[in-house]
Short mmCIF file of C-alpha atoms in Angstrom, two decimals:
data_model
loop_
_atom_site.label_atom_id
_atom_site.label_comp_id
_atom_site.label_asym_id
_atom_site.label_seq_id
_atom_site.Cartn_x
_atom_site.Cartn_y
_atom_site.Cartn_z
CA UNK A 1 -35.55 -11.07 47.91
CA UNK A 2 -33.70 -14.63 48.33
CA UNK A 3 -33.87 -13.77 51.56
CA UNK A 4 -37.76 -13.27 52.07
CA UNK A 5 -38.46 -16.47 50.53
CA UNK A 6 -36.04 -18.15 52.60
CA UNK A 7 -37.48 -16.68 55.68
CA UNK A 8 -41.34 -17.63 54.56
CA UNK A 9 -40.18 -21.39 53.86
CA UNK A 10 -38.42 -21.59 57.03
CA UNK A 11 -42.03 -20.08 58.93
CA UNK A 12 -44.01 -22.64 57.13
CA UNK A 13 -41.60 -25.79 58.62
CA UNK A 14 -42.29 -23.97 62.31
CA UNK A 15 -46.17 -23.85 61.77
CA UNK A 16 -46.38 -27.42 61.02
CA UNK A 17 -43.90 -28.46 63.63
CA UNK A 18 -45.85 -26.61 66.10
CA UNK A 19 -49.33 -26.76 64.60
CA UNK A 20 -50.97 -23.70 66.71
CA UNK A 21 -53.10 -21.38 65.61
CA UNK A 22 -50.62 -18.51 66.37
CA UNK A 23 -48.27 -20.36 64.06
CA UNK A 24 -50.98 -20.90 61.44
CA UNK A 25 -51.35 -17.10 61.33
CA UNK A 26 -47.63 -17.11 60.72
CA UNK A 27 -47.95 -19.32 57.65
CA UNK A 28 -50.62 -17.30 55.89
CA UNK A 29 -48.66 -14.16 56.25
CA UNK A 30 -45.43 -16.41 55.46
CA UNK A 31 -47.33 -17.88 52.10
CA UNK A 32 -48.01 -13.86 51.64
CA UNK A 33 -44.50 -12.81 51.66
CA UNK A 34 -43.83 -15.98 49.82
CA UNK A 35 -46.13 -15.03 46.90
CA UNK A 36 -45.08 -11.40 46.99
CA UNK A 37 -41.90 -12.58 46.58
CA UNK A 38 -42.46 -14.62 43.85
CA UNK A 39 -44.23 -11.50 41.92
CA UNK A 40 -41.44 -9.23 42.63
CA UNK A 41 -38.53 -11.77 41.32
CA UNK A 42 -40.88 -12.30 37.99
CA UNK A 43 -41.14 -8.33 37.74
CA UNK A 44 -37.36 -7.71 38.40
CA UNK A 45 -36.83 -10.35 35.18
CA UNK A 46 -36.88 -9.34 31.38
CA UNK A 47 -40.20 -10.76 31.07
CA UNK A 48 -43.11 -11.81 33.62
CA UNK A 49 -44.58 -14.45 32.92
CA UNK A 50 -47.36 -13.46 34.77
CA UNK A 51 -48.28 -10.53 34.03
CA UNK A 52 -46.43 -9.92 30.84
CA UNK A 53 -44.10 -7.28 31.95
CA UNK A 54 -41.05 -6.24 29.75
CA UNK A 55 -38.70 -3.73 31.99
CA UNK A 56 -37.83 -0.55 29.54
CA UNK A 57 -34.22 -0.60 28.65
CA UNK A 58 -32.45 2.79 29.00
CA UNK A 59 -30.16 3.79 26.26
CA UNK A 60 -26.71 4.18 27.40
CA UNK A 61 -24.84 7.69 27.45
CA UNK A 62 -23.08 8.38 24.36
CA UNK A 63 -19.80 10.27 24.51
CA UNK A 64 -16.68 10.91 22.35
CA UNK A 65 -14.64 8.23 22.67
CA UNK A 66 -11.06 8.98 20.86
CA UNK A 67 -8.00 6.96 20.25
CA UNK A 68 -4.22 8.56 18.59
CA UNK A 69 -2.52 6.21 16.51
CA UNK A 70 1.19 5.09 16.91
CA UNK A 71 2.01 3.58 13.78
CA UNK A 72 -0.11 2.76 11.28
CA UNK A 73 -1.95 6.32 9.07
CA UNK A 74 -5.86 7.04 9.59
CA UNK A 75 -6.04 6.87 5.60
CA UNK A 76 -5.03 3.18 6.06
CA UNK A 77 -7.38 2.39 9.13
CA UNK A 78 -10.21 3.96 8.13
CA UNK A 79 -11.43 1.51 5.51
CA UNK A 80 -10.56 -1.40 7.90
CA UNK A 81 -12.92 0.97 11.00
CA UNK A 82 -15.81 1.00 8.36
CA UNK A 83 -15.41 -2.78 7.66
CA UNK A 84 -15.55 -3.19 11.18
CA UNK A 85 -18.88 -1.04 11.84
CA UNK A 86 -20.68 0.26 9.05
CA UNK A 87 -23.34 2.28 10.57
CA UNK A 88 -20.47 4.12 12.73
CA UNK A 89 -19.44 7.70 12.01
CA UNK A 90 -15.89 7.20 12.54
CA UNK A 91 -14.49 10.51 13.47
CA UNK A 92 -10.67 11.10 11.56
CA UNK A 93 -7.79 13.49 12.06
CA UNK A 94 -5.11 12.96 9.66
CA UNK A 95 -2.79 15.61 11.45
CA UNK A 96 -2.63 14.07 14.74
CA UNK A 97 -3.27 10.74 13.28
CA UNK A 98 -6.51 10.40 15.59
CA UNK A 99 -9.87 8.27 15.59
CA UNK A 100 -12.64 8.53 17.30
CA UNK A 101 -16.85 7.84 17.50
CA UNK A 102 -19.52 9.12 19.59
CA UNK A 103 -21.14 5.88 21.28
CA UNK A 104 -21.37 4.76 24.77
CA UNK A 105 -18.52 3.30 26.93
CA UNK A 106 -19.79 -0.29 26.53
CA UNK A 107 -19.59 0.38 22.55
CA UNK A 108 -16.07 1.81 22.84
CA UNK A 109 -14.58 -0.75 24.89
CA UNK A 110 -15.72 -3.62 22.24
CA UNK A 111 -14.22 -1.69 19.38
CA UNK A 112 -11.20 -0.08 21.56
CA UNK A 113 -9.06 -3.01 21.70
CA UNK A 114 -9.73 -3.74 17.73
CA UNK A 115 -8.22 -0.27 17.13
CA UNK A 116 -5.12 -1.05 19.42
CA UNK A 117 -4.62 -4.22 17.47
CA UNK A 118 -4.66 -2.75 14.15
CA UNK A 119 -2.28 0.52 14.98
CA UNK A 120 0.94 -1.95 14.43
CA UNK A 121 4.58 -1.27 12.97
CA UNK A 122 4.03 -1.44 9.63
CA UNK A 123 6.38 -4.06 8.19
CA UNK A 124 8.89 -2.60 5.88
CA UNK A 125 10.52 -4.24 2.70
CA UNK A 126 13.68 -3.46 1.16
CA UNK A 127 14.63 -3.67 -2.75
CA UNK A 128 18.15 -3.47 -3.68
CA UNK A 129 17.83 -2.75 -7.53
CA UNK A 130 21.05 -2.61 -10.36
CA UNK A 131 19.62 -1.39 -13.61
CA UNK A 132 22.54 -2.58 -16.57
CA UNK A 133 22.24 -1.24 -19.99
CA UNK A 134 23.92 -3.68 -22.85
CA UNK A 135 25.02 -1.51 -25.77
CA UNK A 136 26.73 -4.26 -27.55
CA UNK A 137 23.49 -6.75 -28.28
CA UNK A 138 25.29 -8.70 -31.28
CA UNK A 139 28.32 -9.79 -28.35
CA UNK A 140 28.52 -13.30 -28.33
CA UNK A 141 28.02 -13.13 -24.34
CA UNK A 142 24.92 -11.31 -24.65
CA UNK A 143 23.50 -13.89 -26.85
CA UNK A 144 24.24 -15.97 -24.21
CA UNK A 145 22.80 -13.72 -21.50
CA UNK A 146 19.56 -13.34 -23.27
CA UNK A 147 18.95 -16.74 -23.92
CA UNK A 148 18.82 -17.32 -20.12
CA UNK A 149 16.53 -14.11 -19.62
CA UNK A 150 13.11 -15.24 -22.12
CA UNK A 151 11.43 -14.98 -18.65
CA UNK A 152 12.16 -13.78 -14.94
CA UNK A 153 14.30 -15.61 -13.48
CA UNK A 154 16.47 -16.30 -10.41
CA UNK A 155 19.99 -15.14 -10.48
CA UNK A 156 22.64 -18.04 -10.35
CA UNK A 157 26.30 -18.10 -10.84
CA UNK A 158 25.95 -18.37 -15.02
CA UNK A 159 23.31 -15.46 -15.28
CA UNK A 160 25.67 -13.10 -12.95
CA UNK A 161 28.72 -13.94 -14.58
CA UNK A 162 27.93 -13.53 -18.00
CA UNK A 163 26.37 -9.91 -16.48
CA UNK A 164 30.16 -9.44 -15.08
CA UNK A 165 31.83 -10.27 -17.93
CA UNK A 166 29.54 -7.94 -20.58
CA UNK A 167 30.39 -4.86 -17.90
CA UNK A 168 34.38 -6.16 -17.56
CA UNK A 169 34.69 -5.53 -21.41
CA UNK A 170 32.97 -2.59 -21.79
CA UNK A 171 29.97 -4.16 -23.50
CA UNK A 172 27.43 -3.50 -20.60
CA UNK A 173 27.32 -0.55 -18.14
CA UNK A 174 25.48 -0.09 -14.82
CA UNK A 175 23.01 2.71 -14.96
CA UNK A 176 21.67 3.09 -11.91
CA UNK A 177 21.97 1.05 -8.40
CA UNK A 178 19.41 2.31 -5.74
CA UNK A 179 18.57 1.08 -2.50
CA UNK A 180 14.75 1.51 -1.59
CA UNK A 181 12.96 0.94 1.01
CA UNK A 182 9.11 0.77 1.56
CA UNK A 183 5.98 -0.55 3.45
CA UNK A 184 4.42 -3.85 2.53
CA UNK A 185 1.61 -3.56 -0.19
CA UNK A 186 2.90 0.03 -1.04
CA UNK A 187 4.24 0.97 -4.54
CA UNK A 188 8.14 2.11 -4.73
CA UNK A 189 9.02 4.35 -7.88
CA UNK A 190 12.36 4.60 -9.13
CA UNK A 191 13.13 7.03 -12.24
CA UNK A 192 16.30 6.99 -14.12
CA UNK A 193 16.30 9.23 -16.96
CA UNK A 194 16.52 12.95 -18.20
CA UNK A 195 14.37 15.82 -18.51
CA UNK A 196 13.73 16.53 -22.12
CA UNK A 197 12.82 20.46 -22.76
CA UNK A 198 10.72 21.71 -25.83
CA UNK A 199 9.08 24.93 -26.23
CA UNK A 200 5.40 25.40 -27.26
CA UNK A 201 3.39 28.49 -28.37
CA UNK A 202 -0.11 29.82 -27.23
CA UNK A 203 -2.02 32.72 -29.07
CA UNK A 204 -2.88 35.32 -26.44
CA UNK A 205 -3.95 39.11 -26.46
CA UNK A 206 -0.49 40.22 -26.23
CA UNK A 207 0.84 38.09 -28.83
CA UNK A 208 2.17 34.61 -29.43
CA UNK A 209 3.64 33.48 -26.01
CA UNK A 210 6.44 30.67 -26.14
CA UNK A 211 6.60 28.41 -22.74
CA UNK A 212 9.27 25.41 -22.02
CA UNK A 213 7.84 22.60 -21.00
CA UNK A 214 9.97 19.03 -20.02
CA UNK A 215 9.60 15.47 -21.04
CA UNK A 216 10.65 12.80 -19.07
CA UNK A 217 12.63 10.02 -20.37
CA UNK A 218 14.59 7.48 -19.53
CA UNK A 219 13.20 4.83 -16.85
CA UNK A 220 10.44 3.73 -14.94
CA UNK A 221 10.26 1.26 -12.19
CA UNK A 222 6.86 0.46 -10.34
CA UNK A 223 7.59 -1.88 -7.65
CA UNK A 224 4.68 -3.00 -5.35
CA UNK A 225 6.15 -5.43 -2.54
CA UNK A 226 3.58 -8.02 -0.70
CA UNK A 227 5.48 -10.15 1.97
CA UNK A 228 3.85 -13.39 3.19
CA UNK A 229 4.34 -15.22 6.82
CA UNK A 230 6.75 -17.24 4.82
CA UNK A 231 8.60 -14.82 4.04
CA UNK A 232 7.79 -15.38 0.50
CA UNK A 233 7.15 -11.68 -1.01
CA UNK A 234 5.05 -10.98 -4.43
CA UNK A 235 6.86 -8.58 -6.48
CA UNK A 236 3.79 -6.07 -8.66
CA UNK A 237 6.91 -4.29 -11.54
CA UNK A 238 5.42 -2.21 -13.66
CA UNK A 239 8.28 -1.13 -16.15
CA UNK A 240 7.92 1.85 -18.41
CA UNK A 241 10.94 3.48 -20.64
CA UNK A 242 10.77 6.59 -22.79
CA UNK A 243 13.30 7.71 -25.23
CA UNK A 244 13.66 10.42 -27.91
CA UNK A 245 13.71 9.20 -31.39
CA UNK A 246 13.39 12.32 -33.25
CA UNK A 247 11.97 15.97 -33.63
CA UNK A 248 9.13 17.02 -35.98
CA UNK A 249 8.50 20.91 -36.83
CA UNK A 250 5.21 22.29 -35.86
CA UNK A 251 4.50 25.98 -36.60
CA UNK A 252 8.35 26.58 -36.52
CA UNK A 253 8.81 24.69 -33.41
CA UNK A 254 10.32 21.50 -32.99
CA UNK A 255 8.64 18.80 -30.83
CA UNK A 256 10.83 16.22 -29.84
CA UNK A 257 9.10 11.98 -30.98
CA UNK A 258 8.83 9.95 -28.21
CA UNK A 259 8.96 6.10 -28.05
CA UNK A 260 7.04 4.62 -25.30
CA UNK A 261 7.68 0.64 -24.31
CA UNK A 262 5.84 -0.98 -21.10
CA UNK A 263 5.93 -4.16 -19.18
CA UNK A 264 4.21 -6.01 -16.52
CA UNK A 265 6.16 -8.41 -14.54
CA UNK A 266 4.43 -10.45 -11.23
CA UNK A 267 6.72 -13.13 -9.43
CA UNK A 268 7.18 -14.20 -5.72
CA UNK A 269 10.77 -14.82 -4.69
CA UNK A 270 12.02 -15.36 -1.52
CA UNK A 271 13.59 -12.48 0.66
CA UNK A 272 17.16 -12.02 -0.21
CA UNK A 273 17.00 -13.86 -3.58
CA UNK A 274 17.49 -12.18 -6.68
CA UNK A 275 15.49 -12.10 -9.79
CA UNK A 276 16.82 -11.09 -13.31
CA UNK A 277 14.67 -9.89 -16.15
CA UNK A 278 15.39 -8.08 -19.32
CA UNK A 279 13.88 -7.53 -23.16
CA UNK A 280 13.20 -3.52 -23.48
CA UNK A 281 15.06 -2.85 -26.44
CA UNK A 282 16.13 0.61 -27.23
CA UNK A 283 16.63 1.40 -30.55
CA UNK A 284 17.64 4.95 -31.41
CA UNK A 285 19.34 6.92 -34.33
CA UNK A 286 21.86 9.99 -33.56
CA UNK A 287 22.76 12.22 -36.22
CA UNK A 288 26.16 14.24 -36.19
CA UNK A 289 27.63 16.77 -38.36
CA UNK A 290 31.35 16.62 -38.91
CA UNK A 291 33.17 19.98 -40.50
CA UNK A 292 36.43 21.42 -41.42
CA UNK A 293 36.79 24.58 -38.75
CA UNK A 294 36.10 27.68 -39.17
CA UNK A 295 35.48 26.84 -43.25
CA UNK A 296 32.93 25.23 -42.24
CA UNK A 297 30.83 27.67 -40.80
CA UNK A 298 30.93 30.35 -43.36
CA UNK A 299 27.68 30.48 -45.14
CA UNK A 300 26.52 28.88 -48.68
CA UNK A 301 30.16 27.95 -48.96
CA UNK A 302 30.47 26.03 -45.51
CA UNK A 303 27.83 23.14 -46.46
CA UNK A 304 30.54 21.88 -48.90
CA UNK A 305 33.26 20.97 -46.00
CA UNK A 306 30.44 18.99 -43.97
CA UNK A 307 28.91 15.73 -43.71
CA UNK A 308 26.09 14.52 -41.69
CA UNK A 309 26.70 10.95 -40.22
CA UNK A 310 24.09 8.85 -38.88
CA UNK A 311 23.98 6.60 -36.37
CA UNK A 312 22.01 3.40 -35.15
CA UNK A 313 22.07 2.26 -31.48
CA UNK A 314 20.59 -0.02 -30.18
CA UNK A 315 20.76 -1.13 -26.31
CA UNK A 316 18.99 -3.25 -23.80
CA UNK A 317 18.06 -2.89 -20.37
CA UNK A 318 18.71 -6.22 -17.80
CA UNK A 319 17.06 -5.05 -14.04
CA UNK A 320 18.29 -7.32 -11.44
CA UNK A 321 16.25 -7.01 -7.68
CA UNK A 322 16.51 -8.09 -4.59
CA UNK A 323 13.98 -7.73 -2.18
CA UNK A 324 15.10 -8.15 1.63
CA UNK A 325 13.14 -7.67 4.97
CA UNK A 326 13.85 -4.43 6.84
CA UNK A 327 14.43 -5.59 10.46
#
C-alpha cells in the first residue's frame, strides 16, 4: 500500500516535469491509485473515517491451558488465582497439584507467568519450645521468677537462671521439649498431656450398652508463625490446659470434672530470640488411702485400719520459645 502511494507521488513529479499530455494521463490515473490508496489504508484501520467502517474483531481460540505446581498447594493458590481473575473458572487438581483455565493463548500467557511467580518454596519457620512445670510456687526463687514473668518477655541471663536453679533443686521440672517446624502463616499444635478414659451408657433395644470414651488433658499449644523481610516474626499462641479435678456419679457411672484455663498471647520477636511467659496455675487435689495389709481389706472390719489423706497441689506452667528460620 506504502508502496502505491509512493509510486502515484513519484508519477505526479514526472507529469509536471514533463508537462505532456501522455504524462497528464499518467497523473489522473496516478491521483486514482493515490485516492484508492488512501480508501484502502482508512478501511484496513479500526475505524474509517470516511465511511465509518469498524473491522469485526474475531474472538480468539480458547483452549485448556494447564500449569503443575512445584511448591506451593492448589488450596493455597486458588484464592490468590480468583483474586487475580474473578470471572475465570480456574480449573484445580489437588492430587497432582495442577491449575488450569480454558481461554485463549494470549489470555494464558498474561496470567502464566503470575502462576510461575506465585508456585515458590514456601518459607519454613522453626520453634524450639521447653514447657517447665514449677511444683514448688511458695520457693523463694519462684517468687522471684514470677515477678519477672507479669507479661511475655525476652529471656536474659536473670530469667534463665532463676529457671536453672528452680529445676537444679528439684523445685521445677521440664515437661516437654519439642522441636517443630512449620510454614509461615500456618498454625503448629503441640499436645502434652494424657488421655483420660470414662465410660458412658446408652439405652438401646438390646439393653443398656456401656462405651469408653477419652478425655484429653494436659496441654495445648497453638502456635501460628508470621515472618517479616526483617526477619522479625509475629508469634499467634493460643494456650489451652485441661486437668482432672474430680469425678461425679451419674447413673452409677463416674464422670471425671474437668478444669479448663485458656490464653491468648501475640508478640513479635526476632528469629533466634527467646520469649518467656507463664501464669496457668494448676491447682488440683489427690486423695489417697493408706491401710494396714491384708487387715485392711477385710470387709466392715477393714475401714477401721484406713485413712484417707488428701492432698493439695498446686503447679505452674513457664513455656519458653524460640522461633528460628529454617534455611
Amino acid at each position: 500500500m506504502h508502496l502505491l502511494v509512493t509510486h502515484s507521488c513519484w508519477t505526479l513529479f514526472i507529469c509536471i516535469m514533463k508537462g505532456s499530455m501522455r504524462a497528464f494521463m499518467r497523473v489522473k490515473w496516478g491521483l486514482l491509485f493515490l485516492v484508492w490508496g488512501w480508501l484502502f489504508a482508512s478501511v484496513g484501520s479500526a475505524e474509517s473515517p470516511i465511511i465509518g467502517y469498524t473491522r469485526e474483531h474475531r474472538p480468539s481460540k480458547k483452549e485448556f491451558h494447564s500449569a503443575y505446581l512445584k511448591h506451593i498447594k492448589t488450596l493455597d493458590v486458588l484464592p490468590l488465582l480468583r483474586s487475580l481473575c474473578a470471572d475465570c473458572q480456574w480449573v484445580t487438581n489437588h492430587a497432582s497439584q495442577m491449575v488450569g483455565l480454558f481461554c485463549s493463548n494470549e489470555t494464558w500467557g498474561q496470567y502464566r507467568p503470575a502462576i510461575i511467580a506465585m508456585d515458590k518454596k514456601p518459607i519454613m519457620v522453626g520453634l524450639e519450645v521447653d514447657v517447665i512445670e514449677i511444683s514448688h510456687i511458695r520457693a523463694k526463687r519462684y517468687q522471684q521468677l514470677l515477678s519477672h514473668l507479669t507479661a511475655p518477655v525476652k529471656l536474659n541471663d536473670t530469667i534463665d537462671g532463676l529457671i536453672q536453679l528452680l529445676i537444679s533443686q528439684g523445685d521445677a521440672t521440664i515437661v516437654s521439649s519439642p522441636r517443630l517446624i512449620g510454614r509461615s502463616g500456618k498454625p503448629m499444635i503441640l499436645k502434652v498431656g494424657d488421655k483420660v478414659p470414662y465410660k458412658t451408657s446408652v439405652q438401646n433395644a438390646s439393653g443398656i450398652q456401656t462405651n469408653t470414651q477419652y478425655i484429653q488433658s494436659g496441654i495445648q499449644l497453638n502456635v501460628t508463625p508470621y515472618l517479616h523481610y526483617s526477619q522479625l516474626i509475629d508469634l499467634d499462641i493460643e494456650l489451652s490446659y485441661n486437668a482432672v479435678n474430680g469425678y461425679r456419679t451419674a447413673d452409677g457411672l463416674e464422670m471425671p470434672i474437668i478444669a479448663s484455663r485458656m490464653s491468648n498471647v501475640n508478640i513479635q520477636v526476632s528469629a533466634n530470640r527467646t520469649i518467656v511467659f507463664a501464669g496457668l496455675l494448676d491447682k488440683s487435689q489427690h486423695e489417697t488411702i493408706e491401710k494396714i495389709p491384708f487387715i485392711g481389706d477385710v470387709p466392715w472390719i477393714g475401714r477401721l485400719f484406713q485413712r484417707n489423706i488428701s492432698n493439695e497441689r498446686t503447679t505452674d506452667l513457664v513455656y519458653k520459645i524460640r522461633p528460628f528460620i529454617v534455611e
